[in-house]
PDB file of C-alpha atoms in Angstrom:
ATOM      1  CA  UNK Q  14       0.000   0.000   0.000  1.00 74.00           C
ATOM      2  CA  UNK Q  15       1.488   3.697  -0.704  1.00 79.00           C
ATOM      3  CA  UNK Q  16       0.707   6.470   0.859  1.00 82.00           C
ATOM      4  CA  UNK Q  17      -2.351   8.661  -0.974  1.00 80.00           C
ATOM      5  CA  UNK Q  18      -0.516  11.852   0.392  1.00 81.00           C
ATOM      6  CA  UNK Q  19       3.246  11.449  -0.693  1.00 81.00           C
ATOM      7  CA  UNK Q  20       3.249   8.133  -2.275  1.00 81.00           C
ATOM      8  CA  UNK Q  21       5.782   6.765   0.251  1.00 82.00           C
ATOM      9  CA  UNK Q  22       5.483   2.578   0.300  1.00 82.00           C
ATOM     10  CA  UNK Q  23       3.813   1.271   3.452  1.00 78.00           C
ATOM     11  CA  UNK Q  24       5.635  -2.011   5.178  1.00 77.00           C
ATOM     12  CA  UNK Q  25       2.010  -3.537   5.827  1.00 77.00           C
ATOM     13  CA  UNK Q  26      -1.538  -2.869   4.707  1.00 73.00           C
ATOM     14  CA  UNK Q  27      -2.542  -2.426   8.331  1.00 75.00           C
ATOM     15  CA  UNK Q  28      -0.468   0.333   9.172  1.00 78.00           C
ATOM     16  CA  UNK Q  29      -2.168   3.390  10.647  1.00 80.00           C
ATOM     17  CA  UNK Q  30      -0.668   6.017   9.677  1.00 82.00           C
ATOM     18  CA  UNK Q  31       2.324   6.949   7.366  1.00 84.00           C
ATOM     19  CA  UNK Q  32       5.700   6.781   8.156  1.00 79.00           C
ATOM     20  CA  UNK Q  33       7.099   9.576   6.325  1.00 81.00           C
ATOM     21  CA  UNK Q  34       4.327  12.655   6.665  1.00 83.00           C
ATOM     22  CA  UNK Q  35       2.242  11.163   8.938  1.00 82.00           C
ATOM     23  CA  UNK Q  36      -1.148  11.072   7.348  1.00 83.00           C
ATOM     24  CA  UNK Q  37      -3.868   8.785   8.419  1.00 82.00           C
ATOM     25  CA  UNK Q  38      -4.435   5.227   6.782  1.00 80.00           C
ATOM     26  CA  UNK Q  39      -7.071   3.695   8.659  1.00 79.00           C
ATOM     27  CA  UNK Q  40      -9.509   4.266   5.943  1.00 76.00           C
ATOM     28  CA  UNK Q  41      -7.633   3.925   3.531  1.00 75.00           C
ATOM     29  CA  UNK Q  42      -6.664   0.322   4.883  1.00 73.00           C
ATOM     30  CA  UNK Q  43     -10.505  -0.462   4.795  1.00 74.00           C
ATOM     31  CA  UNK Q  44     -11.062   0.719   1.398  1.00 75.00           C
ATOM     32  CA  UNK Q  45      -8.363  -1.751  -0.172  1.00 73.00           C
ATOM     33  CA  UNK Q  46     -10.788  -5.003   0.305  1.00 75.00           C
ATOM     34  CA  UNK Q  47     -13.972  -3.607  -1.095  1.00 76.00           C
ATOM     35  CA  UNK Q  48     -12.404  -2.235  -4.376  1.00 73.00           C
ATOM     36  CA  UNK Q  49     -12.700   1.634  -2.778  1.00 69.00           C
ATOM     37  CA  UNK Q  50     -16.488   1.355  -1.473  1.00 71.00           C
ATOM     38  CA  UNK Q  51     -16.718   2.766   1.940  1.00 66.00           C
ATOM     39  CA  UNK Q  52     -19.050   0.634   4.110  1.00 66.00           C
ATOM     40  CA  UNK Q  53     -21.742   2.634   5.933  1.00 65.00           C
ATOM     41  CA  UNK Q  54     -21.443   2.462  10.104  1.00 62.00           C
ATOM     42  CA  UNK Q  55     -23.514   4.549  12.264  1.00 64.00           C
ATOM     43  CA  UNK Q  56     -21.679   7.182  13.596  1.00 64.00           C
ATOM     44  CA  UNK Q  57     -20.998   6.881  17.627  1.00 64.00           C
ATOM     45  CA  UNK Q  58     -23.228   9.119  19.755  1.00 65.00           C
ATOM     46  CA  UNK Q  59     -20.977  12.082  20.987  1.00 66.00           C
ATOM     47  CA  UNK Q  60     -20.129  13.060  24.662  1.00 65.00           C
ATOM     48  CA  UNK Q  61     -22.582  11.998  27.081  1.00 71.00           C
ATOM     49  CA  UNK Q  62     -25.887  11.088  26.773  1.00 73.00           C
ATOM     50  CA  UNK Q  63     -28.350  13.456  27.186  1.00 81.00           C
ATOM     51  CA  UNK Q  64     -30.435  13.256  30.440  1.00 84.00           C
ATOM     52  CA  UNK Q  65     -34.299  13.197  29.050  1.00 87.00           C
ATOM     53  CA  UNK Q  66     -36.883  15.751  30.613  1.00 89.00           C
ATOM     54  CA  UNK Q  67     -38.280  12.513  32.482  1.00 90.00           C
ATOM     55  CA  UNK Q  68     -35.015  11.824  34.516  1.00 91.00           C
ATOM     56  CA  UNK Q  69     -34.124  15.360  35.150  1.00 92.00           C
ATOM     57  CA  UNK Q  70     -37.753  15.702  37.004  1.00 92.00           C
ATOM     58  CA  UNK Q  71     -36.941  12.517  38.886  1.00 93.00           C
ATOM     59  CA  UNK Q  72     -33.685  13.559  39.940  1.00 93.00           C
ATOM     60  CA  UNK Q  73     -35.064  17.345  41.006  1.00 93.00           C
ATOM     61  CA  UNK Q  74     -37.924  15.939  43.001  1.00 94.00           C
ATOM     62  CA  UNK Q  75     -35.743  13.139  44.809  1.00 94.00           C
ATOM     63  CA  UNK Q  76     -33.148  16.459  45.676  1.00 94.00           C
ATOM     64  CA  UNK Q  77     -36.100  18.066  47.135  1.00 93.00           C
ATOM     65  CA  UNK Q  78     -37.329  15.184  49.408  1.00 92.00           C
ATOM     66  CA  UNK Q  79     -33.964  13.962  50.107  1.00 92.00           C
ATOM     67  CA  UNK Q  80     -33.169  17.826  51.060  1.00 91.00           C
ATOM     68  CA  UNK Q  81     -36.044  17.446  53.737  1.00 90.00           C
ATOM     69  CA  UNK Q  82     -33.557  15.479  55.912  1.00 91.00           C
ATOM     70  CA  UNK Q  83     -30.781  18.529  55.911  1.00 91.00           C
ATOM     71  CA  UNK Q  84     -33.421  21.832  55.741  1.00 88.00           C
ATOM     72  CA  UNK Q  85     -36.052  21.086  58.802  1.00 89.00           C
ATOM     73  CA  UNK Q  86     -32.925  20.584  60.945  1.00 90.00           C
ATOM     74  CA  UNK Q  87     -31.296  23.256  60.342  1.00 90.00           C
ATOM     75  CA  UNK Q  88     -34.398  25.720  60.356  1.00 88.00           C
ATOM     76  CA  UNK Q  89     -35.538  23.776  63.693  1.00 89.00           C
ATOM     77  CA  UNK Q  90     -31.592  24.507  65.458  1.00 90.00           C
ATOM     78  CA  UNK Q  91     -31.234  28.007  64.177  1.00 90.00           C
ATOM     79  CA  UNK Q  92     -34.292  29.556  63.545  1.00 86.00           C
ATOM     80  CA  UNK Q  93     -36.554  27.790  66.641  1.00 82.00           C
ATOM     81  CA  UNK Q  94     -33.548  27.275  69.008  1.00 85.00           C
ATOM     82  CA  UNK Q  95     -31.164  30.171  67.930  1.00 86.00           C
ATOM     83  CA  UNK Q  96     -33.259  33.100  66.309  1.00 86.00           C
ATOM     84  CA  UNK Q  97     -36.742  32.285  68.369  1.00 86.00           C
ATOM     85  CA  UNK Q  98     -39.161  32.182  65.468  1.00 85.00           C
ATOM     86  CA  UNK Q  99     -42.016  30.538  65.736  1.00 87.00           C
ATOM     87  CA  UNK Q 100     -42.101  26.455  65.596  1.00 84.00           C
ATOM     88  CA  UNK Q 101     -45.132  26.415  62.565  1.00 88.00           C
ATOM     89  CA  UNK Q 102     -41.992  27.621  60.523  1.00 88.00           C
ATOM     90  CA  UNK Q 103     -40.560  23.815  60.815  1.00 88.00           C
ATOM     91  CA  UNK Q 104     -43.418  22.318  60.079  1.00 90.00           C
ATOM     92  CA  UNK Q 105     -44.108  24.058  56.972  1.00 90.00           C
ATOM     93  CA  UNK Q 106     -40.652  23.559  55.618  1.00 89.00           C
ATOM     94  CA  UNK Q 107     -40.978  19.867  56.502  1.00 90.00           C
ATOM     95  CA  UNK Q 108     -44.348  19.671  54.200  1.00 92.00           C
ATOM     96  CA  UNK Q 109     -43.450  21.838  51.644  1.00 91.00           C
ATOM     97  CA  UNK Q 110     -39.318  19.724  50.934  1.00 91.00           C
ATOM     98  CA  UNK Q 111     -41.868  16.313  51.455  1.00 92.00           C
ATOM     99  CA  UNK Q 112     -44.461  17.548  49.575  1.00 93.00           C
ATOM    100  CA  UNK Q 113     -42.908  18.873  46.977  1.00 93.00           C
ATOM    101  CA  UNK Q 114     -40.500  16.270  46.279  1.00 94.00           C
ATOM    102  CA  UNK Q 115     -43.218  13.544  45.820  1.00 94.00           C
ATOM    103  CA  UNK Q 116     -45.312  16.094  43.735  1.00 94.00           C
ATOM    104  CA  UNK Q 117     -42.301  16.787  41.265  1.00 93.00           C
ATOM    105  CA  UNK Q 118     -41.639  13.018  41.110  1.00 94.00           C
ATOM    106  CA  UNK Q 119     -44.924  12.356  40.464  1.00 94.00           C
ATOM    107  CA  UNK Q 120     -45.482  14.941  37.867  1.00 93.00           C
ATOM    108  CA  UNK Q 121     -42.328  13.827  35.925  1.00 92.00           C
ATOM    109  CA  UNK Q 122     -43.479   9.966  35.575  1.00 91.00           C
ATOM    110  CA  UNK Q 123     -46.609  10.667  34.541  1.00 90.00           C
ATOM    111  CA  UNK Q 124     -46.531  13.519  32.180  1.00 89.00           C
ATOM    112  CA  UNK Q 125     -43.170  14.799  30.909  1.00 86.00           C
ATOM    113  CA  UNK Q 126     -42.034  13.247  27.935  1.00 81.00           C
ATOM    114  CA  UNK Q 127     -39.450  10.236  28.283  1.00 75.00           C
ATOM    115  CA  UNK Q 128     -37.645  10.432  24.905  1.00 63.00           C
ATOM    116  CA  UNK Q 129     -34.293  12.143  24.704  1.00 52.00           C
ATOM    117  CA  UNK Q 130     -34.666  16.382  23.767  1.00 50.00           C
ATOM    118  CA  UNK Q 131     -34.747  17.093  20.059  1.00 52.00           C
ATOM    119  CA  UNK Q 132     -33.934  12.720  19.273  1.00 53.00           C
ATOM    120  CA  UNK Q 133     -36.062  11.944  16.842  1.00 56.00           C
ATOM    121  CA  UNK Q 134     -35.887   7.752  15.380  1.00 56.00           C
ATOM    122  CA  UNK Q 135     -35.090   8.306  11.947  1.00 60.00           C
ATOM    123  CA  UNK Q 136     -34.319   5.503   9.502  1.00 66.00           C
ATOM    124  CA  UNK Q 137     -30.935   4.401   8.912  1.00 71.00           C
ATOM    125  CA  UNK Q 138     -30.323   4.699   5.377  1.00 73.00           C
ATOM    126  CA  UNK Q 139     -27.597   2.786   3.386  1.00 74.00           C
ATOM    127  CA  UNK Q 140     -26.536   4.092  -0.081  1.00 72.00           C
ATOM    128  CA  UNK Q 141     -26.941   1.387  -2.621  1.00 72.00           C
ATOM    129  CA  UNK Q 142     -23.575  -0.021  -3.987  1.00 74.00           C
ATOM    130  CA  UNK Q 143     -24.839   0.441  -7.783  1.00 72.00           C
ATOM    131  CA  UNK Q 144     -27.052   3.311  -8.878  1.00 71.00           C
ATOM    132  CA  UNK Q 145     -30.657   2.214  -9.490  1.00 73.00           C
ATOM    133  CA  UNK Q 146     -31.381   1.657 -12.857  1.00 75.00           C
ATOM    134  CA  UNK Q 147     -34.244   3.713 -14.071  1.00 75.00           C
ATOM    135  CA  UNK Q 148     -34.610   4.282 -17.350  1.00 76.00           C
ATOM    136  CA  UNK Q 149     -33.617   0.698 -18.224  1.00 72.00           C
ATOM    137  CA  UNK Q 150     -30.559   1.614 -20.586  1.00 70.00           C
ATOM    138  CA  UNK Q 151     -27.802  -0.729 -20.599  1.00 68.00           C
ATOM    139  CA  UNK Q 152     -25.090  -1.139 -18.323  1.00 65.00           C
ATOM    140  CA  UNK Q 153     -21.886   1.502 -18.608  1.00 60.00           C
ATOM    141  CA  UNK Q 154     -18.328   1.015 -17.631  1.00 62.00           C
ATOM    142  CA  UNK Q 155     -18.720   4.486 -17.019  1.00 62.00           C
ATOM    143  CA  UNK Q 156     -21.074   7.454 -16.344  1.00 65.00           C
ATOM    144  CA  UNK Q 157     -20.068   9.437 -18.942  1.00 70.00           C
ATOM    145  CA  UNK Q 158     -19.866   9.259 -22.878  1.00 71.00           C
ATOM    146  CA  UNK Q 159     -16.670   8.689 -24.238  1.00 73.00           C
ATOM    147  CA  UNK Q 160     -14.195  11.242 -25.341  1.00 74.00           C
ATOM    148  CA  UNK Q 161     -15.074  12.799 -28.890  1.00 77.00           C
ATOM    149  CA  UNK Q 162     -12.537  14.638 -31.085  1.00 77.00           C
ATOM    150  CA  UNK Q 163     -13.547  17.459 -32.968  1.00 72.00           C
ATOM    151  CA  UNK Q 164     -13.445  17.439 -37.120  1.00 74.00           C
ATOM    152  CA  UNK Q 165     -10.463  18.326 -38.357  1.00 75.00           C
ATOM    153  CA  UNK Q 166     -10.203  22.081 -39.401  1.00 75.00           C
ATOM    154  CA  UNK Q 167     -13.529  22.576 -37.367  1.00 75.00           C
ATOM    155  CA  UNK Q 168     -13.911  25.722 -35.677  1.00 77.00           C
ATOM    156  CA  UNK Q 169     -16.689  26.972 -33.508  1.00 75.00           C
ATOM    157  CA  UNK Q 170     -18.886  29.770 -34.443  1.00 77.00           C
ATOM    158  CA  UNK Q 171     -18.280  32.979 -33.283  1.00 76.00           C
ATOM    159  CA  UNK Q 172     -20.771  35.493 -32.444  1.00 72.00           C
ATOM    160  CA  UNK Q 173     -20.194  39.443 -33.061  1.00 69.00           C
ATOM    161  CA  UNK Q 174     -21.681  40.720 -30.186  1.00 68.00           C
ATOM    162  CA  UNK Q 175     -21.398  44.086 -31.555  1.00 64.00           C
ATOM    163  CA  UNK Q 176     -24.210  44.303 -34.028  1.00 65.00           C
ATOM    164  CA  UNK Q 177     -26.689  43.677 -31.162  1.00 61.00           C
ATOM    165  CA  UNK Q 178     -26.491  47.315 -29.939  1.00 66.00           C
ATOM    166  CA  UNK Q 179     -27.440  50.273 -32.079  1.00 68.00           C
ATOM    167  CA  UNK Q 180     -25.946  53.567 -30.962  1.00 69.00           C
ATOM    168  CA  UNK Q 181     -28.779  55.714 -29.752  1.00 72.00           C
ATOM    169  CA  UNK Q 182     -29.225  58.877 -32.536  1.00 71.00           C
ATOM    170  CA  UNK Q 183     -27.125  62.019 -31.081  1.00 73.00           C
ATOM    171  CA  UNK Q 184     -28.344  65.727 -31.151  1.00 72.00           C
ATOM    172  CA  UNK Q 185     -25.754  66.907 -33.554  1.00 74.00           C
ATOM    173  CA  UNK Q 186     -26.276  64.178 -36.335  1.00 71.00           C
ATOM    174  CA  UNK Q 187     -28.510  66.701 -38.233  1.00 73.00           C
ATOM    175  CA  UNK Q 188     -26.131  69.800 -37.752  1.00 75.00           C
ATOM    176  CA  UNK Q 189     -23.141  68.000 -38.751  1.00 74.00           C
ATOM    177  CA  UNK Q 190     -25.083  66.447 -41.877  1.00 73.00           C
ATOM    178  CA  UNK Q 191     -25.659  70.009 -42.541  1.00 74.00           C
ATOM    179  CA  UNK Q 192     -22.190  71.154 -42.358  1.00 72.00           C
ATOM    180  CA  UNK Q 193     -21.008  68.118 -44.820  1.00 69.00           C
ATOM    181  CA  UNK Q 194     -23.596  69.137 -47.302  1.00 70.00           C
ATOM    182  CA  UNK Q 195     -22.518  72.958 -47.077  1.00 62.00           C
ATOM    183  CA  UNK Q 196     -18.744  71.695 -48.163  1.00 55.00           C
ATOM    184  CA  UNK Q 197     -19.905  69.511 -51.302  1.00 54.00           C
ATOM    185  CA  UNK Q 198     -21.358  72.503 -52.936  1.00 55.00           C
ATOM    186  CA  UNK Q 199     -19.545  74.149 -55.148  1.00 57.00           C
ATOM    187  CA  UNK Q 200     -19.419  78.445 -54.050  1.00 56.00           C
ATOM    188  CA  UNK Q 201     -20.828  79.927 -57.008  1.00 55.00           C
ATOM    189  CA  UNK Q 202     -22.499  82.494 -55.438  1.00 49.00           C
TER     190      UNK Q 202
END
């Protein structure tokens, strides 16, 4: 195998990359058994995957409930013990992290969507190895017509562009027509 860049020979068909300017093989390595048809893969999802609108609900709500355990305690030490408010204020937190946990939980199972944002299943599509056929004509070794020479001492027409465009009649035309017809005659007078 040489290299498609500087034509440097390869030591094995399996080489990655080339030894003299470095350019990458590995394709070219899997073109070489299928007579230069590149196989169709399905490309690798990038980074990581998304988190769907589902999940993200049912991760926020269990933060909320779990965050029950770490709020009322620390509104019942410093605000009840420390700061004297009243002890409803506990109590409320504790419903609304509970609460409102369960709610959000609730709310994401049962009506945000589940898919992935913007995914959409599309069909996977694979190019055919041969063209389709359509008109029925027969097979081609190639796409295009062969190569025609022109006739010998054949020479394409050539258009005079000029005659297209009449100059537009000037002011003095009939003055200076004048003047020439002044010189012709003769002075006899």
């Amino acid at each position: 195998m040489f290299c498609p860049r500087c034509g440097q020979k390869q030591l094995s068909d399996g080489t990655r990359f080339c030894s003299y300017c470095g350019f990458g093989l590995e394709v070219v390595s899997q073109l070489l058994p299928t007579n230069g048809q590149l196989g169709w893969h399905q490309p690798a999802p990038a980074g990581p995957a998304q988190v769907t609108p589902r999940q993200k609900g049912l991760r926020q709500g269990a933060m909320l409930l779990a965050s029950t355990f770490l709020v009322v305690p620390l509104i019942a030490i410093i605000g009840y013990g420390l700061l004297g408010l009243p002890g409803e204020l506990v109590a409320v937190a504790a419903i609304i992290c509970f609460v409102g946990g369960v709610l959000r939980m609730l709310y994401a199972q049962f009506i945000e969507e589940g898919g992935a944002p913007g995914a959409q299943a599309l069909p996977s599509y694979v190019p055919p190895a041969v063209p389709p056929n359509y008109l029925g004509t027969p097979a081609q070794g190639s796409a295009l017509p062969p190569a025609q020479q022109p006739a010998a001492g054949f020479r394409p027409r050539r258009f005079d562009t000029g005659e297209l465009v009449t100059p537009p009649p000037s002011v003095v035309d009939h003055t200076t027509r004048l003047l020439d017809k002044q010189t012709n005659e003769s002075p006899e007078k």
